[in-house]
mmCIF file of C-alpha atoms and ligand atoms in Angstrom:
data_model
loop_
_atom_site.group_PDB
_atom_site.id
_atom_site.type_symbol
_atom_site.label_atom_id
_atom_site.label_comp_id
_atom_site.label_asym_id
_atom_site.label_seq_id
_atom_site.Cartn_x
_atom_site.Cartn_y
_atom_site.Cartn_z
ATOM 1 C CA UNK A 21 -12.906 -1.949 -19.560
ATOM 2 C CA UNK A 22 -11.510 1.498 -20.156
ATOM 3 C CA UNK A 23 -7.816 1.395 -20.925
ATOM 4 C CA UNK A 24 -5.634 3.116 -18.335
ATOM 5 C CA UNK A 25 -4.120 6.209 -19.881
ATOM 6 C CA UNK A 26 -0.350 6.425 -19.685
ATOM 7 C CA UNK A 27 1.038 9.142 -17.432
ATOM 8 C CA UNK A 28 2.688 11.910 -19.474
ATOM 9 C CA UNK A 29 6.063 12.924 -18.105
ATOM 10 C CA UNK A 30 7.826 16.098 -19.171
ATOM 11 C CA UNK A 31 11.592 15.800 -19.155
ATOM 12 C CA UNK A 32 13.805 18.860 -19.234
ATOM 13 C CA UNK A 33 15.926 18.182 -22.322
ATOM 14 C CA UNK A 34 17.998 21.319 -22.720
ATOM 15 C CA UNK A 35 21.221 19.500 -21.933
ATOM 16 C CA UNK A 36 22.594 16.589 -19.942
ATOM 17 C CA UNK A 37 21.524 13.040 -19.127
ATOM 18 C CA UNK A 38 17.858 13.135 -20.082
ATOM 19 C CA UNK A 39 17.801 10.195 -22.522
ATOM 20 C CA UNK A 40 18.563 7.637 -19.835
ATOM 21 C CA UNK A 41 15.599 8.785 -17.737
ATOM 22 C CA UNK A 42 13.455 8.754 -20.827
ATOM 23 C CA UNK A 43 14.362 5.176 -21.739
ATOM 24 C CA UNK A 44 13.796 3.949 -18.201
ATOM 25 C CA UNK A 45 10.434 5.680 -17.775
ATOM 26 C CA UNK A 46 9.231 4.574 -21.192
ATOM 27 C CA UNK A 47 10.091 0.972 -20.316
ATOM 28 C CA UNK A 48 7.869 1.421 -17.260
ATOM 29 C CA UNK A 49 4.913 2.510 -19.383
ATOM 30 C CA UNK A 50 5.122 6.317 -19.330
ATOM 31 C CA UNK A 51 4.681 8.636 -22.254
ATOM 32 C CA UNK A 52 7.577 11.061 -22.473
ATOM 33 C CA UNK A 53 7.708 14.630 -23.760
ATOM 34 C CA UNK A 54 11.086 16.338 -24.171
ATOM 35 C CA UNK A 55 10.933 19.912 -22.942
ATOM 36 C CA UNK A 56 13.212 22.136 -25.014
ATOM 37 C CA UNK A 57 11.131 25.259 -25.461
ATOM 38 C CA UNK A 58 7.705 26.694 -24.675
ATOM 39 C CA UNK A 59 6.027 24.772 -27.516
ATOM 40 C CA UNK A 60 6.715 21.555 -25.614
ATOM 41 C CA UNK A 61 4.814 22.649 -22.526
ATOM 42 C CA UNK A 62 1.699 20.556 -22.133
ATOM 43 C CA UNK A 63 -0.257 19.262 -19.238
ATOM 44 C CA UNK A 64 2.186 16.870 -17.600
ATOM 45 C CA UNK A 65 1.626 14.386 -14.806
ATOM 46 C CA UNK A 66 5.245 14.604 -13.717
ATOM 47 C CA UNK A 67 8.516 16.417 -14.353
ATOM 48 C CA UNK A 68 12.108 15.169 -14.566
ATOM 49 C CA UNK A 69 15.047 17.496 -14.003
ATOM 50 C CA UNK A 70 18.065 15.458 -15.122
ATOM 51 C CA UNK A 71 21.774 15.587 -14.407
ATOM 52 C CA UNK A 72 24.099 17.681 -16.518
ATOM 53 C CA UNK A 73 25.533 21.116 -15.982
ATOM 54 C CA UNK A 74 23.270 23.204 -13.782
ATOM 55 C CA UNK A 75 24.708 26.578 -14.835
ATOM 56 C CA UNK A 76 24.008 25.823 -18.508
ATOM 57 C CA UNK A 77 20.535 24.537 -17.734
ATOM 58 C CA UNK A 78 19.728 27.585 -15.630
ATOM 59 C CA UNK A 79 20.832 29.887 -18.433
ATOM 60 C CA UNK A 80 18.825 28.009 -21.078
ATOM 61 C CA UNK A 81 15.732 27.821 -18.857
ATOM 62 C CA UNK A 82 15.671 31.617 -18.780
ATOM 63 C CA UNK A 83 16.569 32.051 -22.465
ATOM 64 C CA UNK A 84 13.862 29.646 -23.564
ATOM 65 C CA UNK A 85 11.332 31.269 -21.276
ATOM 66 C CA UNK A 86 10.738 27.980 -19.475
ATOM 67 C CA UNK A 87 11.735 29.162 -16.032
ATOM 68 C CA UNK A 88 8.457 30.713 -14.880
ATOM 69 C CA UNK A 89 6.010 28.127 -16.249
ATOM 70 C CA UNK A 90 8.020 25.226 -14.808
ATOM 71 C CA UNK A 91 8.516 26.891 -11.436
ATOM 72 C CA UNK A 92 4.781 27.531 -11.261
ATOM 73 C CA UNK A 93 4.006 23.868 -11.989
ATOM 74 C CA UNK A 94 6.465 22.662 -9.344
ATOM 75 C CA UNK A 95 4.924 25.036 -6.804
ATOM 76 C CA UNK A 96 1.441 23.793 -7.712
ATOM 77 C CA UNK A 97 2.456 20.265 -6.736
ATOM 78 C CA UNK A 98 3.502 18.595 -9.990
ATOM 79 C CA UNK A 99 5.494 15.465 -8.996
ATOM 80 C CA UNK A 100 9.123 16.309 -9.727
ATOM 81 C CA UNK A 101 12.123 13.992 -9.734
ATOM 82 C CA UNK A 102 15.468 15.775 -9.843
ATOM 83 C CA UNK A 103 18.845 14.105 -10.137
ATOM 84 C CA UNK A 104 22.255 15.662 -9.568
ATOM 85 C CA UNK A 105 22.242 18.986 -11.495
ATOM 86 C CA UNK A 106 18.444 18.779 -11.114
ATOM 87 C CA UNK A 107 18.883 18.857 -7.337
ATOM 88 C CA UNK A 108 20.952 22.035 -7.756
ATOM 89 C CA UNK A 109 18.168 23.579 -9.856
ATOM 90 C CA UNK A 110 15.576 22.979 -7.132
ATOM 91 C CA UNK A 111 17.649 24.122 -4.123
ATOM 92 C CA UNK A 112 16.672 27.284 -2.311
ATOM 93 C CA UNK A 113 20.315 28.059 -1.601
ATOM 94 C CA UNK A 114 23.712 26.999 -2.955
ATOM 95 C CA UNK A 115 26.660 27.122 -0.593
ATOM 96 C CA UNK A 116 29.218 27.784 -3.319
ATOM 97 C CA UNK A 117 27.236 29.548 -6.016
ATOM 98 C CA UNK A 118 25.305 32.780 -5.706
ATOM 99 C CA UNK A 119 22.623 31.896 -8.209
ATOM 100 C CA UNK A 120 19.977 29.433 -7.167
ATOM 101 C CA UNK A 121 17.477 28.492 -9.861
ATOM 102 C CA UNK A 122 13.911 27.456 -8.941
ATOM 103 C CA UNK A 123 14.495 27.676 -5.203
ATOM 104 C CA UNK A 124 11.437 25.555 -4.468
ATOM 105 C CA UNK A 125 13.222 23.017 -2.233
ATOM 106 C CA UNK A 126 14.139 24.370 1.233
ATOM 107 C CA UNK A 127 17.679 23.009 1.393
ATOM 108 C CA UNK A 128 21.209 24.292 0.910
ATOM 109 C CA UNK A 129 23.168 22.350 -1.696
ATOM 110 C CA UNK A 130 26.870 22.312 -2.331
ATOM 111 C CA UNK A 131 27.837 21.913 -5.996
ATOM 112 C CA UNK A 132 30.691 19.587 -7.029
ATOM 113 C CA UNK A 133 30.786 18.804 -3.348
ATOM 114 C CA UNK A 134 33.105 15.796 -3.436
ATOM 115 C CA UNK A 135 35.976 17.728 -4.993
ATOM 116 C CA UNK A 136 38.309 16.520 -7.710
ATOM 117 C CA UNK A 137 39.780 13.505 -5.959
ATOM 118 C CA UNK A 138 36.470 11.800 -5.548
ATOM 119 C CA UNK A 139 34.810 13.294 -8.631
ATOM 120 C CA UNK A 140 32.843 10.168 -9.473
ATOM 121 C CA UNK A 141 32.147 7.008 -7.532
ATOM 122 C CA UNK A 142 29.651 4.221 -7.045
ATOM 123 C CA UNK A 143 28.423 3.045 -3.680
ATOM 124 C CA UNK A 144 25.537 1.189 -2.108
ATOM 125 C CA UNK A 145 23.422 2.801 0.573
ATOM 126 C CA UNK A 146 20.012 2.544 2.166
ATOM 127 C CA UNK A 147 17.136 4.690 0.922
ATOM 128 C CA UNK A 148 14.274 5.129 3.368
ATOM 129 C CA UNK A 149 11.224 3.187 2.280
ATOM 130 C CA UNK A 150 13.115 1.464 -0.530
ATOM 131 C CA UNK A 151 16.065 -0.453 0.917
ATOM 132 C CA UNK A 152 19.670 -0.646 -0.322
ATOM 133 C CA UNK A 153 20.350 1.056 -3.655
ATOM 134 C CA UNK A 154 23.383 1.221 -5.943
ATOM 135 C CA UNK A 155 24.250 4.906 -6.291
ATOM 136 C CA UNK A 156 26.261 6.408 -9.104
ATOM 137 C CA UNK A 157 27.758 9.813 -8.249
ATOM 138 C CA UNK A 158 29.209 12.021 -11.002
ATOM 139 C CA UNK A 159 30.708 15.346 -9.877
ATOM 140 C CA UNK A 160 27.818 15.287 -7.496
ATOM 141 C CA UNK A 161 26.344 17.810 -5.122
ATOM 142 C CA UNK A 162 25.034 17.027 -1.646
ATOM 143 C CA UNK A 163 22.713 18.721 0.794
ATOM 144 C CA UNK A 164 24.535 20.616 3.542
ATOM 145 C CA UNK A 165 21.440 21.894 5.345
ATOM 146 C CA UNK A 166 17.787 20.957 5.191
ATOM 147 C CA UNK A 167 14.735 22.647 6.624
ATOM 148 C CA UNK A 168 13.031 20.444 9.267
ATOM 149 C CA UNK A 169 10.071 20.060 6.886
ATOM 150 C CA UNK A 170 12.280 18.137 4.432
ATOM 151 C CA UNK A 171 12.377 14.313 4.618
ATOM 152 C CA UNK A 172 15.903 12.967 4.542
ATOM 153 C CA UNK A 173 15.753 9.767 2.492
ATOM 154 C CA UNK A 174 19.405 8.797 2.394
ATOM 155 C CA UNK A 175 22.851 9.663 3.690
ATOM 156 C CA UNK A 176 26.243 8.475 2.470
ATOM 157 C CA UNK A 177 29.136 8.989 4.886
ATOM 158 C CA UNK A 178 26.946 11.258 6.961
ATOM 159 C CA UNK A 179 26.079 13.473 3.980
ATOM 160 C CA UNK A 180 22.545 13.931 2.753
ATOM 161 C CA UNK A 181 22.190 12.583 -0.793
ATOM 162 C CA UNK A 182 18.429 12.106 -1.175
ATOM 163 C CA UNK A 183 15.519 14.197 0.072
ATOM 164 C CA UNK A 184 11.822 14.563 -0.405
ATOM 165 C CA UNK A 185 9.777 17.682 0.200
ATOM 166 C CA UNK A 186 6.085 17.586 -0.717
ATOM 167 C CA UNK A 187 6.009 16.774 -4.454
ATOM 168 C CA UNK A 188 9.773 17.176 -4.979
ATOM 169 C CA UNK A 189 12.282 14.324 -4.771
ATOM 170 C CA UNK A 190 15.917 15.269 -5.222
ATOM 171 C CA UNK A 191 18.843 12.866 -5.525
ATOM 172 C CA UNK A 192 22.555 13.641 -5.674
ATOM 173 C CA UNK A 193 23.189 10.439 -7.663
ATOM 174 C CA UNK A 194 21.996 9.021 -11.002
ATOM 175 C CA UNK A 195 19.470 6.168 -10.686
ATOM 176 C CA UNK A 196 18.762 6.402 -14.432
ATOM 177 C CA UNK A 197 22.257 5.069 -15.202
ATOM 178 C CA UNK A 198 21.661 1.733 -13.495
ATOM 179 C CA UNK A 199 19.208 -1.093 -14.003
ATOM 180 C CA UNK A 200 17.310 -0.682 -10.744
ATOM 181 C CA UNK A 201 14.009 0.961 -11.662
ATOM 182 C CA UNK A 202 12.500 1.241 -8.165
ATOM 183 C CA UNK A 203 12.939 5.015 -7.825
ATOM 184 C CA UNK A 204 11.360 5.646 -11.216
ATOM 185 C CA UNK A 205 8.518 3.225 -10.424
ATOM 186 C CA UNK A 206 7.789 5.111 -7.200
ATOM 187 C CA UNK A 207 7.865 8.378 -9.081
ATOM 188 C CA UNK A 208 5.353 7.083 -11.644
ATOM 189 C CA UNK A 209 3.093 5.940 -8.820
ATOM 190 C CA UNK A 210 3.189 9.491 -7.467
ATOM 191 C CA UNK A 211 2.400 10.847 -10.964
ATOM 192 C CA UNK A 212 -0.593 8.525 -11.380
ATOM 193 C CA UNK A 213 -2.018 9.707 -8.043
ATOM 194 C CA UNK A 214 -1.511 13.341 -9.016
ATOM 195 C CA UNK A 215 -3.204 12.719 -12.382
ATOM 196 C CA UNK A 216 -6.304 11.282 -10.694
ATOM 197 C CA UNK A 217 -6.826 14.402 -8.585
HETATM 198 N N1 LIG B 308 28.555 19.244 -11.399
HETATM 199 C C1 LIG B 308 27.306 19.466 -12.071
HETATM 200 C C2 LIG B 308 26.742 20.849 -11.745
HETATM 201 O O1 LIG B 308 27.209 21.502 -10.867
HETATM 202 C C3 LIG B 308 26.308 18.392 -11.722
HETATM 203 C C4 LIG B 308 26.838 17.068 -12.166
HETATM 204 C C5 LIG B 308 25.804 16.107 -12.671
HETATM 205 O O2 LIG B 308 24.648 16.439 -12.891
HETATM 206 N N2 LIG B 308 26.238 14.887 -12.938
HETATM 207 O O3 LIG B 308 25.817 21.260 -12.387
#
């Protein structure tokens, strides 16, 4: 029998919490490629935009000439999982920052939305189609407005913290920092389907 080829996942590794995603996805059988410059661009079956500092990532994406090729891939339908700063990179509009990045996700996102008092916290909430999930928020954003075409996957205290739009899944929290691999498993499933096309 022909051996099933591993899905190849590109992970934006300019800055931030990319290693944790990498470890989790590798443990689930994916092959990982760290994207740092144009030489790392290959034919991926999925893309991870990790947490970190979105302003730094946006600047480096442009400096490294990665902005256009990645945006094109996202628009073509490449399965994309974005966490925290990654969600900020995808948003079409930012309520407290004039510079959106890819703008491929029709939502408005507020950066550092929980303020200083509640900078970081852990809670448990329901994710549609998945069940309860332990969510780790670190100076997190949330979605303040979403186009009707966007699926709202989860809310915490009435605020939207997880959405899906076509191939793009964006989370305000960090699933890669826990031990629950369900979100990453679902993402890999999506990548395998995309690969078969
Ligand atoms: N506060 C960060 C930003 O605005 C995001 C925080 C995170 O990714 N943990 O980019």
